[in-house]
Coordinates of N, CA and C in Angstrom, one line a residue:
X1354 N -125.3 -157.0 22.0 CA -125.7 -158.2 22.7 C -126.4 -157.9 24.0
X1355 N -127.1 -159.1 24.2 CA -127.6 -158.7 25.3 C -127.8 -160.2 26.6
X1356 N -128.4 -159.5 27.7 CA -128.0 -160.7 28.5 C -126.6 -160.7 29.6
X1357 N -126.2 -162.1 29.7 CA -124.9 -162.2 30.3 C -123.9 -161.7 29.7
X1358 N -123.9 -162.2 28.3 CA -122.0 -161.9 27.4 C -122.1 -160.8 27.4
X1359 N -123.2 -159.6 27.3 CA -122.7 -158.2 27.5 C -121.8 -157.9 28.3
X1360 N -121.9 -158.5 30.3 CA -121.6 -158.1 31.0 C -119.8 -158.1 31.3
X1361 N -119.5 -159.4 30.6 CA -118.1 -159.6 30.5 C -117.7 -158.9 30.1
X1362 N -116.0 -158.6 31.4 CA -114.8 -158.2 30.6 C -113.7 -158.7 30.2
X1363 N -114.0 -160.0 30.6 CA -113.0 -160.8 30.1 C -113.5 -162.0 29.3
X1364 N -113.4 -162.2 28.1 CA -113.6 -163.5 27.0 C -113.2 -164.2 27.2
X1365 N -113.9 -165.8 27.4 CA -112.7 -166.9 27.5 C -111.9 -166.9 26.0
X1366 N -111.3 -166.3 25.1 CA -110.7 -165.8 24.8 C -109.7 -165.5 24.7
X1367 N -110.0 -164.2 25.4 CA -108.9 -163.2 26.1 C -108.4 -163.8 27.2
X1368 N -109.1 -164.9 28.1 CA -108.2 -165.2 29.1 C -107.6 -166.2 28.8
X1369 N -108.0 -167.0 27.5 CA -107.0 -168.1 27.1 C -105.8 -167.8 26.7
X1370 N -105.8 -166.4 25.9 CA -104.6 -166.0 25.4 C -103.5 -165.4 25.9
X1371 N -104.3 -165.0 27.5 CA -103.8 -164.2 28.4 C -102.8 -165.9 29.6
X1372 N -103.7 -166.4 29.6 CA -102.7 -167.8 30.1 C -101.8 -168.3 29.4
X1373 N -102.0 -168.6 28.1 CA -101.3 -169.3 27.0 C -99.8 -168.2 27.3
X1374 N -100.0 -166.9 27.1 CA -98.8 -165.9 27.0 C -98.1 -165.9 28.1
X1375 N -98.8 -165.2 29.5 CA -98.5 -165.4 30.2 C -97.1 -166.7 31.3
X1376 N -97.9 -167.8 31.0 CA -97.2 -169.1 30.7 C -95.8 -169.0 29.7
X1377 N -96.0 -168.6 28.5 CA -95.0 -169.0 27.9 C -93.8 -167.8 28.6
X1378 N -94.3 -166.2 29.0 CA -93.6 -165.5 29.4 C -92.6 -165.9 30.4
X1379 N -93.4 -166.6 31.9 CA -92.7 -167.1 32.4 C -91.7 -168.3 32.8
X1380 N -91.7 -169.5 31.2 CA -91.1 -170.2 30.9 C -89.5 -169.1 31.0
X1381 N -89.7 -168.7 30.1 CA -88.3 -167.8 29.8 C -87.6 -167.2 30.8
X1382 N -88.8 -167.0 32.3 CA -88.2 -165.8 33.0 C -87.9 -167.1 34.1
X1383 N -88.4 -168.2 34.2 CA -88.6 -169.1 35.7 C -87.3 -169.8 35.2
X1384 N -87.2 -170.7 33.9 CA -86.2 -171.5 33.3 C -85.0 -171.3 33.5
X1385 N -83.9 -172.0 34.2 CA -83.2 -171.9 35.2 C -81.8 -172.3 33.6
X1386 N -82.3 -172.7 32.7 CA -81.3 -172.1 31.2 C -81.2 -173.6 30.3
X1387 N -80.9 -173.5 29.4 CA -81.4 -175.0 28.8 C -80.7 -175.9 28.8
X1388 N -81.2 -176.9 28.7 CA -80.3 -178.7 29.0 C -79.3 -178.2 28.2
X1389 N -77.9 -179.5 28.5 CA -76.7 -179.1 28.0 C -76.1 -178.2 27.5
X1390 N -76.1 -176.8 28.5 CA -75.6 -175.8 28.2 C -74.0 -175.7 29.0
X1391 N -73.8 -174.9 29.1 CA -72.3 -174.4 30.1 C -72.5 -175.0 31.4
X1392 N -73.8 -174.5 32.1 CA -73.4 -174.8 33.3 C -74.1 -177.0 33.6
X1393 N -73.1 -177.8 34.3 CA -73.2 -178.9 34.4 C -74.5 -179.3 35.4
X1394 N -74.7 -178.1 36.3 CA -75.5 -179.0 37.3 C -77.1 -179.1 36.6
X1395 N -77.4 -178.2 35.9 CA -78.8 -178.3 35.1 C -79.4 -179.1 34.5
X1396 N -80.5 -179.7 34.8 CA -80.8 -181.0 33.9 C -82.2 -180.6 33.2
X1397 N -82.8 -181.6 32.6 CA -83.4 -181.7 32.1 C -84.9 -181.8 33.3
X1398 N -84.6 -182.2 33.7 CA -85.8 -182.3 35.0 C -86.3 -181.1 35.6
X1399 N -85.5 -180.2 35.8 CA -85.1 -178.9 36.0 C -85.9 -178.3 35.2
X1400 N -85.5 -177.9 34.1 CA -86.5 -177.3 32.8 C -87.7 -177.5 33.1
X1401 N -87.9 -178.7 33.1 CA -89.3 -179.0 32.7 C -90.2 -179.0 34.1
X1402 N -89.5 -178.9 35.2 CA -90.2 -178.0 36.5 C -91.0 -176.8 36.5
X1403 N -89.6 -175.7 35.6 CA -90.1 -174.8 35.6 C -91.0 -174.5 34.6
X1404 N -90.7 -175.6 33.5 CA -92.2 -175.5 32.8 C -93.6 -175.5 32.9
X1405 N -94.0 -176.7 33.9 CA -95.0 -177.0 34.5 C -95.1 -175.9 35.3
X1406 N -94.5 -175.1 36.3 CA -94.9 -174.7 37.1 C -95.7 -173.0 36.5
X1407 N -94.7 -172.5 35.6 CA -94.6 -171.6 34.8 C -96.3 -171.5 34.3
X1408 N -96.7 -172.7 33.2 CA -98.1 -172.9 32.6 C -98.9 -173.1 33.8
X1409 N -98.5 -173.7 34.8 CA -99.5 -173.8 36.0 C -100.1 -172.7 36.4
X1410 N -98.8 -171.6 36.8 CA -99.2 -170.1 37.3 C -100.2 -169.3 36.4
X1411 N -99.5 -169.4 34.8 CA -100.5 -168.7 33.8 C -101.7 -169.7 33.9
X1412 N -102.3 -170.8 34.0 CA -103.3 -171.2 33.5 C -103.9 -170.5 34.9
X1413 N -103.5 -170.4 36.3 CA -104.5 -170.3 37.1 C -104.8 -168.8 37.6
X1414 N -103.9 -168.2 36.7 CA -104.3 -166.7 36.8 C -105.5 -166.2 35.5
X1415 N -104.8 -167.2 34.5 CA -106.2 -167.0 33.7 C -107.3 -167.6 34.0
X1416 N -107.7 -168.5 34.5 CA -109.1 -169.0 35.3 C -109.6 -168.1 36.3
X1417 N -109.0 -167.5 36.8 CA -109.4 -166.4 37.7 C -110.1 -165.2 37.2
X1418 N -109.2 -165.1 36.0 CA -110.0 -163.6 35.0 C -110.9 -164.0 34.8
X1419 N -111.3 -165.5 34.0 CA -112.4 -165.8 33.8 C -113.3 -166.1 34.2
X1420 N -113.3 -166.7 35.5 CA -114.4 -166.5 37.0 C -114.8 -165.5 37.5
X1421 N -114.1 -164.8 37.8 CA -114.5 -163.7 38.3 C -114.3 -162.3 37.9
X1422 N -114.2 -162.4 36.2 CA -114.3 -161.2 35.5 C -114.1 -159.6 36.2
X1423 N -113.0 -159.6 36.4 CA -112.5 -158.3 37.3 C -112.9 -156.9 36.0
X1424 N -113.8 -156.1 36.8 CA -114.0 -155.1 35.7 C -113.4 -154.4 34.9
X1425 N -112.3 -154.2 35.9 CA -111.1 -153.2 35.5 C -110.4 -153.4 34.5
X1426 N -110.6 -154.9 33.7 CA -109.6 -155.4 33.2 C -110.2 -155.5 31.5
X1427 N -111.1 -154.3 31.0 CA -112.2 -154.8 30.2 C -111.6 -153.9 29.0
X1428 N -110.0 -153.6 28.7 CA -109.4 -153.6 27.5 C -108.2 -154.9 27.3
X1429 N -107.7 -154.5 26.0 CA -106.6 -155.8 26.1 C -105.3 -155.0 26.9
X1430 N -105.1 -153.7 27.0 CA -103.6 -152.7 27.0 C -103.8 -153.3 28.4
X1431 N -104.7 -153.1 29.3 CA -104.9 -153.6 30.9 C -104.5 -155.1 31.1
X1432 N -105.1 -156.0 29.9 CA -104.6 -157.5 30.6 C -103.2 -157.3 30.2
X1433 N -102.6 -156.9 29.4 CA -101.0 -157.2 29.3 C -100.6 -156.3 29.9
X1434 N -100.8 -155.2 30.5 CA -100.3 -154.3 32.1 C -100.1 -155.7 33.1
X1435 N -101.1 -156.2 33.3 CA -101.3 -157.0 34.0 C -100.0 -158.1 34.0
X1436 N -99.7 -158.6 33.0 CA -98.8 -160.0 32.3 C -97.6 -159.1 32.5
X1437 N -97.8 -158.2 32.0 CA -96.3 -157.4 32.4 C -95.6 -157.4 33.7
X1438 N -96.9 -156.6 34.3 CA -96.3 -156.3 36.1 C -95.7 -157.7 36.4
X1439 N -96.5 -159.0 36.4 CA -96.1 -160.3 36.7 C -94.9 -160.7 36.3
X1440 N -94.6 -160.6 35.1 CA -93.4 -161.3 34.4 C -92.1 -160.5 34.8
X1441 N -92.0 -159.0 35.3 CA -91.0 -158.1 35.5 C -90.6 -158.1 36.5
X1442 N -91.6 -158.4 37.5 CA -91.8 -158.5 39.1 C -90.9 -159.9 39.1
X1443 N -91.3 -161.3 38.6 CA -90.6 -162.4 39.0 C -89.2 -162.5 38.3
X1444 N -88.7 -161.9 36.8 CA -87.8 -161.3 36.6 C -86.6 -160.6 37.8
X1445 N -87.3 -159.4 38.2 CA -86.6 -158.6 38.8 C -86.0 -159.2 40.5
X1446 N -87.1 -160.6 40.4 CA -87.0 -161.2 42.1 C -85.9 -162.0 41.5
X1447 N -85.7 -162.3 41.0 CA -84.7 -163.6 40.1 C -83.5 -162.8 40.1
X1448 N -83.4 -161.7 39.5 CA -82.2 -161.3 39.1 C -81.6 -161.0 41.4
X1449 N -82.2 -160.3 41.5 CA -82.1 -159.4 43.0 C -81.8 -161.1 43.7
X1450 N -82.3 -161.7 43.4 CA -82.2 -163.1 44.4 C -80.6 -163.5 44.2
X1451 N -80.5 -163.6 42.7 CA -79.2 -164.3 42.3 C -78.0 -163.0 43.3
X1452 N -78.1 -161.7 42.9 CA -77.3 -160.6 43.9 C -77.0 -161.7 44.9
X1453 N -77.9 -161.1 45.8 CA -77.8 -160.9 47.3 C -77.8 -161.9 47.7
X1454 N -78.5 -163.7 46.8 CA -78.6 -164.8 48.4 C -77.1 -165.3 48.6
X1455 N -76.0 -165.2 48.2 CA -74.9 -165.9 48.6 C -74.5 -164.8 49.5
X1456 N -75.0 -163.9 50.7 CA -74.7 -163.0 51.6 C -75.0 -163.8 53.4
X1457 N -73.3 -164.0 53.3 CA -73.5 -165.0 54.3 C -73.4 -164.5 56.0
X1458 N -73.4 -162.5 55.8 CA -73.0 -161.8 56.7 C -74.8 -161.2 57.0
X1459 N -75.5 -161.0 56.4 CA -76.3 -160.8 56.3 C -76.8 -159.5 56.0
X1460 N -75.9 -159.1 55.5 CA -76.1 -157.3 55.4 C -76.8 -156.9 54.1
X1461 N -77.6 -157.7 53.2 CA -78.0 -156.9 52.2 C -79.4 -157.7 51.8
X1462 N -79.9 -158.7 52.8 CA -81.2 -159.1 52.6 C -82.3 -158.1 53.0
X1463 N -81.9 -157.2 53.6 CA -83.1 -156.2 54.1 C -83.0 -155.1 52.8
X1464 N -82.1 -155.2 52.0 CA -82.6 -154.4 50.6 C -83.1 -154.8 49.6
X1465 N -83.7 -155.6 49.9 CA -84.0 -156.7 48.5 C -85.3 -156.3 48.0
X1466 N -85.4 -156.8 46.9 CA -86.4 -156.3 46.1 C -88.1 -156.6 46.9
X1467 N -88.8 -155.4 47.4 CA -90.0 -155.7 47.7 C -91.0 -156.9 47.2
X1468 N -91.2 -157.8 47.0 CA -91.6 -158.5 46.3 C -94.0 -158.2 46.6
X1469 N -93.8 -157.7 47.5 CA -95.1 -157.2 47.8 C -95.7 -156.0 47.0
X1470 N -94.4 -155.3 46.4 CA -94.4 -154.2 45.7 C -95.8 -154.1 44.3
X1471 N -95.6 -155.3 43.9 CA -96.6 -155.6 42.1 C -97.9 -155.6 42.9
X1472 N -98.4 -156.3 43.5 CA -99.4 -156.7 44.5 C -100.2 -155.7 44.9
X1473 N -99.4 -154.7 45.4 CA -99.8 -153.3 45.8 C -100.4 -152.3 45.0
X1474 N -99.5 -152.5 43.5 CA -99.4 -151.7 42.3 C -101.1 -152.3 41.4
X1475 N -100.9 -153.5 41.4 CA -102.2 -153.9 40.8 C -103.5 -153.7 41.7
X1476 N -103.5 -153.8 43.3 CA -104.3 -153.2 44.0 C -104.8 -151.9 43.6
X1477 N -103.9 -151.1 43.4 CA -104.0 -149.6 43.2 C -104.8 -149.6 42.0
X1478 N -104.2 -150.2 41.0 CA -104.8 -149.7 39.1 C -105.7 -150.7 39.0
X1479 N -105.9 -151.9 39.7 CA -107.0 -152.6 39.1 C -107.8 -153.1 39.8
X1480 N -107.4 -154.2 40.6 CA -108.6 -154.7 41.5 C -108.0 -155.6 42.7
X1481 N -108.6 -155.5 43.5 CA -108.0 -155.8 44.8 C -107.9 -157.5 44.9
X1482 N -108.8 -158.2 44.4 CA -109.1 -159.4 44.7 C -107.9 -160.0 43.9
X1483 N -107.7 -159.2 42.6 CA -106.4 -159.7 41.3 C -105.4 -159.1 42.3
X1484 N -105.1 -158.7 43.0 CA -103.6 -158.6 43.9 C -103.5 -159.4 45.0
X1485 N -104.6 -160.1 45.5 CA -104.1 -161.1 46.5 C -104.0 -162.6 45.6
X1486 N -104.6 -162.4 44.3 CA -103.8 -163.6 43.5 C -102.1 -163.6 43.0
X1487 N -102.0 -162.6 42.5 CA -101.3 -162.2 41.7 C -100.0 -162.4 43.2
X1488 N -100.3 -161.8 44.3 CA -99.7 -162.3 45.7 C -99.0 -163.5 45.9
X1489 N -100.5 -164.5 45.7 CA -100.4 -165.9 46.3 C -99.2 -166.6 44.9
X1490 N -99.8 -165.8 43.6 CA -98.6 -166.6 42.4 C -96.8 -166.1 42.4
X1491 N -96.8 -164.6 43.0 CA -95.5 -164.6 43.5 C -95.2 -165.1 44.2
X1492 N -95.9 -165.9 45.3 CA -95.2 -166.3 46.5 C -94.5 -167.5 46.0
X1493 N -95.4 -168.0 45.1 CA -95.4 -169.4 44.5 C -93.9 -169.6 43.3
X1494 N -93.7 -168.0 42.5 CA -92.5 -168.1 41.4 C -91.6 -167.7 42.0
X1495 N -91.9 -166.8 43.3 CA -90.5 -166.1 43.7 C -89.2 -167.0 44.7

């Protein structure tokens, strides 16, 4: 091919599939556990927050890829590096959050899970501009 679609590394495609997944990943990891389950205070409104918010984050991380076609990202093993770091990272803030936030002494907020840490990591292996997103969406799930 030649022209512009040569230059892409990212397909609207690949970044559809990459939001579509992404999204659903973080349904599972945001979703605070399903309507009428064990615990009573959970509702249905609830769910569906975190659903919205969840496809929000993936749809606007994949608009990003596809705007501004980050080079680095021009296999598929790289975009699901990518979906990984994200989904493990807000995982691992979730679990570390549930720990530590009932610490009413204060002694174990200063150990908490870096959350700047993914940010950093995708700085390093990919592209800098995809870490100050990937930033602004943890600030947003964590």
């Amino acid at each position: 091919m030649t022209g512009r679609h040569s230059r892409r590394a990212v397909s609207p495609l690949r970044a559809t599939l990459f939001a579509v997944g992404l999204g659903v990943a973080l349904i599972f990891v945001v979703s605070p556990s399903v309507p009428g389950s064990a615990d009573g205070g959970i509702g249905g409104d609830d769910v569906a927050a975190a659903v919205m918010i969840s496809l929000l984050a993936g749809g606007g991380l994949g608009i990003y890829l596809y705007l501004f076609q980050p080079r680095e990202l021009n296999t598929v093993l790289r975009v699901f590096m990518l979906a990984l770091l994200v989904v493990v990272w807000v995982a691992a803030a979730k679990f570390f959050l549930s720990i530590t936030l009932p610490d009413n002494e204060r002694l174990f907020l200063s150990y908490m899970l870096p959350v700047a840490a993914s940010p950093m990591l995708i700085a390093t292996l990919l592209d800098d501009g995809l870490a100050v997103a990937v930033a602004a969406l943890l600030a947003l799930l964590t």
